[in-house]
Amino acid sequence: MSASLPRRRSGLRRGFYRFRQSVLSMAGLAVVMVLLLVAVCGPWIAPYPQDLSGAVHTAIRFQPPGPAHWFGTNELGQDVFSLVLAGTRISLLSGIAVVAIGSAVGVLIGAVAGFFGGLIDDGLMRLVDLVLTIPSLILAMAVAAALGPGIVNMIAAIALSWWPGYARLVRAEVMAKKNEAFVVASTAAGAGVVRLLWRHILPNVLSPVIVKMSLDVGFAVLTVASLGFIGIGVRPPAAEWGTLLAVARGNIPDYWWTAIFPGLAIFLAVFAFNLLGDGLRDLLDPKARR
Amino acid sequence: MLRIENVGKTFGGARLFGRGKAVTALSDVTLHVPRGQSVGLVGESGSGKTTLARCVLLLDRVTSGRILFDGTDLSRLTRREMQAMRARIQIVFQDPYASLNPRMTVRDTVAEPMEIHRHRLKLRAGGRTDRVVELLERVGLAAQHLYRFPHEFSGGQRQRIGIARALASAPELLVLDEPTSALDVSVQAQILTLLTDLQAQLGLTTLFISHDLAVVRYICDRVAFLHHGRVTEEGTTEEVFTAPRSDYARALLAAMPNPDPDRSFLARG
Ligand SMILES: Nc1ncnc2c1ncn2[C@@H]1O[C@H](COP(=O)(O)OP(=O)(O)O)[C@@H](O)[C@H]1O
Ligand SMILES: [Mg+2]
């Protein structure tokens, strides 16, 4: 027992070392950083900003990739590179928003269920089971149909199907932690539920949640794009990867570049967040390595 | 000050869909801890010592009997009164590795009881830090340790932090649940010396749980033996060690390695 915590600490240091040594984890981190940067300032660094507000250049429709238009131009003569850059913001930020909302709700519900147990736990977990039985895309489509299209509705719709995973994860972690001696010590000192959860239990169950969040952002970006693709997410002319892909569907195979680049952007984001998540798992939560 | 009267504690069984057999951890336990004294509770592993401690600390409810603290029945307290009571009864746990939050600094760990009971203790945040330093010095640590995390300390140092936390709300009764049994032998004596010093300085009343007879004989005014959840022997340390009445006590005492321990266990450190 006496060696367990020093081991834990050097485990963290070894984790950092492994993370830095792992080319894939570092690549994931680097790509995620670049994507975030582009998400923040994409529209400003786009070479053809006027194309983002719907400018049409019929003379240069379907230009293949070249020095003037790296990713070519689309059916309206707009620069695909500019559109993909600008699309990063909506795609990535929606994905992050979905995970942020989903994890906040899930952590809260899971923490309450795990901490109180009994009937509260039973009730909340039945709700989780219920939501999990509904395929997330179908649920999102239903919500979008009910609330109407739009970015905020889309984020809410996806987040609605996203929280149960966090609730389950956090519930299990909280149940394991709530009987630890330091939690009992705080209870004996008179701490209330909020203090016990917020200061003692949740800080000690955060690692797997962070790992899951990182992995999930990639899938959330994919879901956002899927909804855009089937036309119930973001509507054109707002640039979003899934929407760009949906419009470009009619242009392939002849004008492949209008579809391949938004597709690659989606692929890159999903892949990078997964690499980062795997790296974080090694770093923060080595037990869960697969 | 603390009166445990005919306390019984049964785990499980009472549920609607009872899961297996009920475990009787305590039955008909009666014990008195007079103010200013140290009472030793001795028993082998699984005899119910920790269960009794948890009942005294209001972490578990007794199944039968009652526990009186200063004349008030602990099982009849309202939430508010229970909260106030928790400042007056504190505990030091057996395992100093598990009993400190790995993500909290020493300052925050020791200050927490003061934050919780701030209305009673009337200490502002700055005053709390000063008091944490005072407590750390009292248990043999120093101000330089304030903003460190538990993993930076040895087992003995962690137990000192645990003791400082237990003293933070200025309790009247301190329950010590095998406070040294998880420590290296060389460190045990230091912690025991610290505890006896604190008891003398602060006039604490303690319920000292242990399975080390030599230690109990050295520290405690009174001793009770717990065997399968029952008190088999109870009396002043002198009586129990020189003229045990029960067979169980006699057998335990006969098995003691050193039948006449002066302070010889201190020499082990
Ligand atoms: N939460 C619990 N549920 C069921 N049985 C328990 C629980 N806590 C303790 N026990 C049982 O009560 C008995 C006494 O345990 P404990 O008080 O921890 O003994 P000690 O501290 O003397 O080693 C043991 O048989 C143990 O299995
Ligand atoms: Mg015990």
Coordinates of N, CA and C in Angstrom, one line a residue, chain B residues 86-253:
Chain B
R86 N -20.7 17.1 14.7 CA -19.6 16.6 14.0 C -18.3 17.4 14.2
A87 N -18.5 18.6 14.7 CA -17.3 19.4 15.1 C -16.7 18.9 16.4
R88 N -17.6 18.2 17.2 CA -17.2 17.9 18.6 C -16.6 16.5 18.6
I89 N -16.9 15.6 17.6 CA -16.3 14.3 17.6 C -15.5 14.1 16.3
Q90 N -14.3 13.8 16.4 CA -13.5 13.6 15.2 C -12.7 12.3 15.2
I91 N -12.2 11.9 14.0 CA -11.6 10.6 13.9 C -10.3 10.7 13.1
V92 N -9.3 9.9 13.5 CA -8.1 9.6 12.7 C -8.2 8.2 12.2
F93 N -8.0 8.1 10.9 CA -8.2 6.8 10.3 C -7.0 5.9 10.3
Q94 N -7.2 4.7 10.0 CA -6.1 3.7 10.0 C -5.1 3.9 8.9
D95 N -5.7 4.1 7.7 CA -4.8 4.2 6.5 C -4.5 5.6 6.1
P96 N -3.3 6.1 6.3 CA -3.0 7.5 6.0 C -2.9 7.7 4.5
Y97 N -2.8 6.6 3.7 CA -2.7 6.7 2.3 C -4.1 7.0 1.7
A98 N -5.1 6.4 2.3 CA -6.4 6.5 1.7 C -7.2 7.6 2.3
S99 N -6.8 8.1 3.4 CA -7.7 9.1 4.1 C -7.4 10.5 3.7
L100 N -6.5 10.8 2.8 CA -6.3 12.2 2.4 C -6.6 12.3 0.9
N101 N -7.4 13.3 0.5 CA -7.7 13.5 -0.9 C -6.5 13.8 -1.7
P102 N -6.1 13.0 -2.6 CA -4.9 13.2 -3.4 C -4.8 14.5 -4.2
R103 N -6.0 15.1 -4.4 CA -6.0 16.3 -5.2 C -6.2 17.6 -4.4
M104 N -6.0 17.4 -3.1 CA -6.1 18.6 -2.2 C -4.8 18.9 -1.5
T105 N -4.5 20.2 -1.4 CA -3.3 20.5 -0.6 C -3.5 20.3 0.8
V106 N -2.4 20.3 1.6 CA -2.4 20.1 3.0 C -3.3 21.2 3.6
R107 N -3.1 22.4 3.1 CA -3.8 23.6 3.7 C -5.3 23.4 3.5
D108 N -5.7 23.0 2.3 CA -7.2 22.8 2.1 C -7.7 21.6 2.9
T109 N -6.9 20.6 3.0 CA -7.4 19.4 3.8 C -7.6 19.7 5.2
V110 N -6.6 20.4 5.8 CA -6.7 20.7 7.3 C -7.7 21.8 7.5
A111 N -7.9 22.8 6.5 CA -8.8 23.9 6.7 C -10.2 23.5 6.5
E112 N -10.5 22.4 5.9 CA -11.8 22.0 5.5 C -12.8 22.0 6.7
P113 N -12.4 21.3 7.8 CA -13.4 21.3 8.9 C -13.7 22.7 9.5
M114 N -12.7 23.6 9.4 CA -12.9 25.0 9.8 C -13.8 25.7 8.9
E115 N -13.7 25.4 7.6 CA -14.7 26.0 6.6 C -16.1 25.5 6.9
I116 N -16.2 24.2 7.1 CA -17.5 23.6 7.3 C -18.2 24.2 8.6
H117 N -17.3 24.4 9.6 CA -17.9 24.9 10.9 C -17.5 26.3 11.1
R118 N -17.4 27.1 10.1 CA -16.9 28.5 10.2 C -17.8 29.3 11.1
H119 N -19.1 29.0 11.1 CA -20.0 29.9 11.9 C -19.8 29.6 13.4
R120 N -19.4 28.4 13.7 CA -19.2 28.1 15.1 C -17.7 28.5 15.5
L121 N -16.8 28.3 14.6 CA -15.4 28.6 15.0 C -15.0 30.1 14.8
K122 N -15.8 30.8 14.0 CA -15.6 32.2 13.8 C -14.2 32.5 13.3
L123 N -13.8 31.9 12.3 CA -12.5 32.1 11.7 C -12.6 32.6 10.2
R124 N -12.0 33.7 9.9 CA -12.0 34.1 8.5 C -10.9 33.3 7.7
A125 N -11.0 33.4 6.4 CA -10.1 32.6 5.6 C -8.6 32.8 6.0
G126 N -8.2 34.0 6.2 CA -6.8 34.2 6.6 C -6.5 33.6 7.9
G127 N -7.4 33.8 8.8 CA -7.3 33.2 10.2 C -7.2 31.7 10.1
R128 N -7.9 31.1 9.1 CA -7.9 29.7 9.0 C -6.5 29.2 8.6
T129 N -5.9 29.9 7.6 CA -4.5 29.5 7.2 C -3.6 29.6 8.4
D130 N -3.7 30.6 9.2 CA -2.9 30.8 10.4 C -3.1 29.6 11.3
R131 N -4.3 29.2 11.5 CA -4.7 28.1 12.4 C -4.1 26.8 11.8
V132 N -4.2 26.6 10.5 CA -3.6 25.4 9.9 C -2.1 25.3 10.2
V133 N -1.4 26.5 10.1 CA 0.0 26.5 10.4 C 0.2 26.1 11.8
E134 N -0.6 26.6 12.7 CA -0.5 26.3 14.1 C -0.7 24.8 14.4
L135 N -1.7 24.3 13.7 CA -2.0 22.8 13.9 C -0.9 22.0 13.3
L136 N -0.3 22.4 12.1 CA 0.8 21.6 11.5 C 2.0 21.6 12.4
E137 N 2.2 22.8 13.0 CA 3.4 22.8 14.0 C 3.1 22.0 15.2
R138 N 1.9 22.0 15.6 CA 1.5 21.1 16.8 C 1.8 19.6 16.5
V139 N 1.5 19.2 15.2 CA 1.7 17.8 14.9 C 3.1 17.5 14.4
G140 N 4.0 18.5 14.4 CA 5.4 18.2 14.0 C 5.6 18.5 12.5
L141 N 4.7 19.2 11.8 CA 5.0 19.7 10.5 C 5.2 21.2 10.5
A142 N 5.3 21.8 9.3 CA 5.6 23.2 9.4 C 4.9 24.0 8.2
A143 N 5.0 25.3 8.3 CA 4.3 26.1 7.3 C 4.8 25.8 5.9
Q144 N 6.0 25.3 5.7 CA 6.5 25.0 4.4 C 5.7 23.9 3.7
H145 N 5.0 23.1 4.5 CA 4.2 22.0 4.0 C 2.8 22.4 3.5
L146 N 2.4 23.6 3.7 CA 1.0 24.1 3.5 C 0.5 23.7 2.1
Y147 N 1.3 24.0 1.1 CA 0.7 23.9 -0.3 C 1.2 22.7 -1.0
R148 N 1.6 21.7 -0.3 CA 2.0 20.4 -0.9 C 0.8 19.4 -0.9
F149 N 1.0 18.4 -1.8 CA -0.1 17.4 -1.9 C 0.3 16.1 -1.2
P150 N -0.6 15.3 -0.8 CA -0.4 14.1 0.0 C 0.8 13.2 -0.5
H151 N 0.8 13.1 -1.9 CA 1.8 12.1 -2.4 C 3.3 12.6 -2.1
E152 N 3.4 13.8 -1.6 CA 4.8 14.3 -1.3 C 5.2 13.9 0.1
F153 N 4.4 13.2 0.8 CA 4.7 12.9 2.2 C 4.8 11.4 2.5
S154 N 5.6 11.1 3.5 CA 5.7 9.7 4.0 C 4.4 9.3 4.7
G155 N 4.3 8.1 5.0 CA 3.1 7.6 5.8 C 3.0 8.3 7.1
G156 N 4.1 8.4 7.8 CA 4.0 9.0 9.1 C 3.6 10.5 9.1
Q157 N 4.2 11.2 8.0 CA 3.8 12.6 7.9 C 2.3 12.7 7.5
R158 N 1.8 11.8 6.7 CA 0.4 11.8 6.3 C -0.5 11.6 7.5
Q159 N 0.0 10.7 8.4 CA -0.9 10.5 9.6 C -0.9 11.8 10.4
R160 N 0.2 12.5 10.4 CA 0.3 13.8 11.2 C -0.7 14.8 10.5
I161 N -0.8 14.8 9.2 CA -1.8 15.6 8.5 C -3.2 15.2 8.9
G162 N -3.4 13.9 9.0 CA -4.7 13.4 9.4 C -5.1 13.8 10.8
I163 N -4.1 13.8 11.7 CA -4.3 14.2 13.0 C -4.6 15.7 13.1
A164 N -3.8 16.5 12.3 CA -4.1 18.0 12.3 C -5.5 18.2 11.8
R165 N -6.0 17.5 10.8 CA -7.3 17.7 10.3 C -8.4 17.4 11.4
A166 N -8.1 16.3 12.1 CA -9.0 15.8 13.1 C -9.1 16.9 14.3
L167 N -8.0 17.6 14.5 CA -8.0 18.6 15.6 C -8.6 20.0 15.1
A168 N -8.8 20.1 13.8 CA -9.1 21.4 13.2 C -10.4 22.0 13.8
S169 N -11.4 21.2 14.0 CA -12.6 21.7 14.5 C -12.7 21.8 16.0
A170 N -11.5 21.6 16.7 CA -11.4 21.7 18.1 C -12.4 20.7 18.8
P171 N -12.2 19.4 18.4 CA -13.2 18.4 19.0 C -12.9 18.1 20.4
E172 N -14.0 17.6 21.1 CA -13.8 17.2 22.5 C -13.4 15.7 22.6
L173 N -14.0 14.9 21.6 CA -13.7 13.5 21.6 C -13.0 13.1 20.3
L174 N -11.9 12.4 20.4 CA -11.1 12.0 19.3 C -11.2 10.5 19.2
V175 N -11.7 9.9 18.1 CA -11.6 8.5 17.9 C -10.4 8.2 17.0
L176 N -9.6 7.3 17.5 CA -8.4 6.9 16.8 C -8.5 5.4 16.4
D177 N -8.8 5.2 15.1 CA -9.0 3.9 14.6 C -7.7 3.2 14.1
E178 N -7.0 2.5 15.0 CA -5.7 1.9 14.7 C -4.8 2.9 13.9
P179 N -4.5 4.0 14.6 CA -3.8 5.1 13.9 C -2.4 4.8 13.5
T180 N -1.9 3.7 14.0 CA -0.5 3.4 13.7 C -0.3 2.1 13.0
S181 N -1.4 1.3 12.8 CA -1.2 -0.1 12.3 C -0.8 -0.1 10.9
A182 N -1.0 1.0 10.1 CA -0.6 0.9 8.7 C 0.8 1.5 8.5
L183 N 1.5 1.9 9.6 CA 2.8 2.6 9.5 C 3.9 1.6 9.8
D184 N 5.1 2.0 9.3 CA 6.3 1.3 9.7 C 6.5 1.3 11.2
V185 N 7.1 0.2 11.7 CA 7.3 0.1 13.1 C 8.1 1.3 13.7
S186 N 9.1 1.8 12.9 CA 9.9 2.9 13.4 C 9.1 4.2 13.5
V187 N 8.1 4.3 12.7 CA 7.3 5.5 12.7 C 6.2 5.5 13.8
Q188 N 5.7 4.2 14.1 CA 4.6 4.1 15.0 C 4.9 4.8 16.3
A189 N 6.1 4.6 16.9 CA 6.4 5.1 18.2 C 6.3 6.7 18.2
Q190 N 6.8 7.3 17.0 CA 6.7 8.7 16.9 C 5.3 9.2 17.0
I191 N 4.4 8.5 16.2 CA 3.0 9.0 16.2 C 2.3 8.8 17.6
L192 N 2.7 7.7 18.2 CA 2.1 7.4 19.5 C 2.5 8.5 20.5
T193 N 3.8 8.8 20.5 CA 4.3 9.9 21.4 C 3.6 11.2 21.1
L194 N 3.4 11.5 19.8 CA 2.7 12.7 19.4 C 1.2 12.7 20.0
L195 N 0.6 11.5 19.9 CA -0.8 11.4 20.4 C -0.9 11.6 21.9
T196 N 0.0 11.0 22.6 CA 0.0 11.1 24.1 C 0.3 12.6 24.5
D197 N 1.2 13.2 23.7 CA 1.5 14.6 24.0 C 0.3 15.5 23.8
L198 N -0.3 15.3 22.7 CA -1.5 16.1 22.3 C -2.6 15.9 23.4
Q199 N -2.7 14.6 23.8 CA -3.8 14.4 24.8 C -3.5 15.1 26.1
A200 N -2.3 15.2 26.5 CA -1.9 15.9 27.7 C -2.1 17.4 27.5
Q201 N -1.7 17.9 26.3 CA -1.7 19.4 26.1 C -3.2 19.9 25.9
L202 N -4.0 19.1 25.2 CA -5.3 19.6 24.8 C -6.4 19.1 25.7
G203 N -6.1 18.2 26.6 CA -7.1 17.6 27.5 C -8.2 16.9 26.7
L204 N -7.7 16.2 25.6 CA -8.7 15.4 24.8 C -9.2 14.2 25.5
T205 N -10.4 13.8 25.1 CA -10.9 12.5 25.5 C -10.8 11.6 24.2
T206 N -10.2 10.4 24.4 CA -10.0 9.6 23.2 C -10.5 8.2 23.4
L207 N -11.0 7.7 22.2 CA -11.4 6.3 22.1 C -10.3 5.7 21.2
F208 N -9.4 4.9 21.8 CA -8.2 4.5 21.1 C -8.4 3.0 20.7
I209 N -8.6 2.8 19.4 CA -8.8 1.5 18.9 C -7.5 0.9 18.4
S210 N -7.3 -0.3 18.8 CA -6.0 -0.9 18.5 C -6.0 -2.4 18.7
H211 N -5.0 -3.1 18.1 CA -4.9 -4.5 18.4 C -3.6 -4.8 19.1
D212 N -2.9 -3.7 19.4 CA -1.6 -3.8 20.1 C -1.7 -3.6 21.6
L213 N -1.7 -4.6 22.3 CA -1.9 -4.5 23.8 C -0.9 -3.7 24.5
A214 N 0.3 -3.8 24.1 CA 1.4 -3.0 24.7 C 1.1 -1.5 24.6
V215 N 0.7 -1.1 23.4 CA 0.4 0.3 23.1 C -0.8 0.8 24.0
V216 N -1.8 -0.1 24.0 CA -3.0 0.3 24.8 C -2.7 0.4 26.3
R217 N -1.8 -0.5 26.7 CA -1.5 -0.4 28.2 C -0.7 0.9 28.5
Y218 N 0.1 1.3 27.5 CA 0.9 2.5 27.7 C 0.0 3.8 27.7
I219 N -0.9 3.8 26.8 CA -1.6 5.0 26.5 C -2.9 5.2 27.3
C220 N -3.6 4.1 27.5 CA -5.0 4.2 27.9 C -5.3 4.1 29.4
D221 N -6.3 4.9 29.9 CA -6.7 4.8 31.3 C -7.6 3.6 31.5
R222 N -8.5 3.4 30.5 CA -9.4 2.2 30.7 C -9.3 1.4 29.4
V223 N -9.6 0.1 29.5 CA -9.6 -0.8 28.3 C -10.8 -1.6 28.2
A224 N -11.3 -1.8 27.0 CA -12.3 -2.8 26.7 C -11.9 -3.7 25.7
F225 N -12.2 -5.0 25.8 CA -11.9 -6.0 24.8 C -13.2 -6.3 24.0
L226 N -13.0 -6.3 22.7 CA -14.2 -6.6 21.9 C -13.9 -8.0 21.2
H227 N -14.8 -8.9 21.2 CA -14.6 -10.2 20.6 C -15.9 -10.6 19.9
H228 N -15.9 -10.8 18.6 CA -17.1 -11.1 17.8 C -18.2 -10.1 18.1
G229 N -17.9 -8.8 18.2 CA -19.0 -7.8 18.4 C -19.5 -7.7 19.8
R230 N -18.8 -8.4 20.8 CA -19.3 -8.3 22.2 C -18.1 -7.8 23.0
V231 N -18.4 -7.0 24.1 CA -17.4 -6.6 25.0 C -17.2 -7.7 26.0
T232 N -16.0 -8.3 26.1 CA -15.8 -9.4 26.9 C -15.1 -9.0 28.2
E233 N -14.5 -7.8 28.2 CA -13.8 -7.4 29.4 C -13.7 -5.9 29.4
E234 N -13.9 -5.3 30.5 CA -13.9 -3.8 30.6 C -13.4 -3.4 32.0
G235 N -12.6 -2.4 32.0 CA -12.1 -2.0 33.3 C -10.9 -1.0 33.2
T236 N -10.4 -0.6 34.3 CA -9.2 0.3 34.2 C -8.0 -0.6 33.7
T237 N -7.1 0.1 33.0 CA -6.0 -0.6 32.4 C -5.3 -1.6 33.4
E238 N -5.1 -1.0 34.6 CA -4.5 -1.7 35.7 C -5.2 -3.1 36.0
E239 N -6.5 -2.9 36.2 CA -7.3 -4.1 36.5 C -7.2 -5.2 35.4
V240 N -7.5 -4.7 34.2 CA -7.6 -5.6 33.1 C -6.2 -6.3 32.8
F241 N -5.2 -5.6 33.0 CA -3.9 -6.2 32.7 C -3.3 -7.1 33.8
T242 N -3.7 -6.8 35.0 CA -3.2 -7.6 36.1 C -4.2 -8.7 36.6
A243 N -5.5 -8.4 36.5 CA -6.4 -9.4 36.9 C -7.6 -9.5 35.9
P244 N -7.3 -10.1 34.7 CA -8.4 -10.2 33.8 C -9.5 -11.2 34.3
R245 N -10.7 -10.9 34.0 CA -11.8 -11.7 34.4 C -12.2 -12.7 33.4
S246 N -12.1 -12.4 32.1 CA -12.7 -13.3 31.1 C -11.6 -14.2 30.5
D247 N -12.0 -15.3 30.1 CA -11.0 -16.3 29.4 C -10.4 -15.6 28.2
Y248 N -11.2 -14.9 27.5 CA -10.7 -14.3 26.2 C -9.5 -13.3 26.6
A249 N -9.7 -12.5 27.6 CA -8.7 -11.5 28.0 C -7.4 -12.2 28.5
R250 N -7.7 -13.3 29.2 CA -6.5 -14.0 29.7 C -5.7 -14.6 28.6
A251 N -6.4 -15.2 27.6 CA -5.8 -15.8 26.5 C -5.0 -14.8 25.7
L252 N -5.6 -13.6 25.5 CA -4.9 -12.5 24.8 C -3.6 -12.1 25.5
L253 N -3.8 -11.9 26.8 CA -2.7 -11.4 27.6 C -1.6 -12.4 27.7

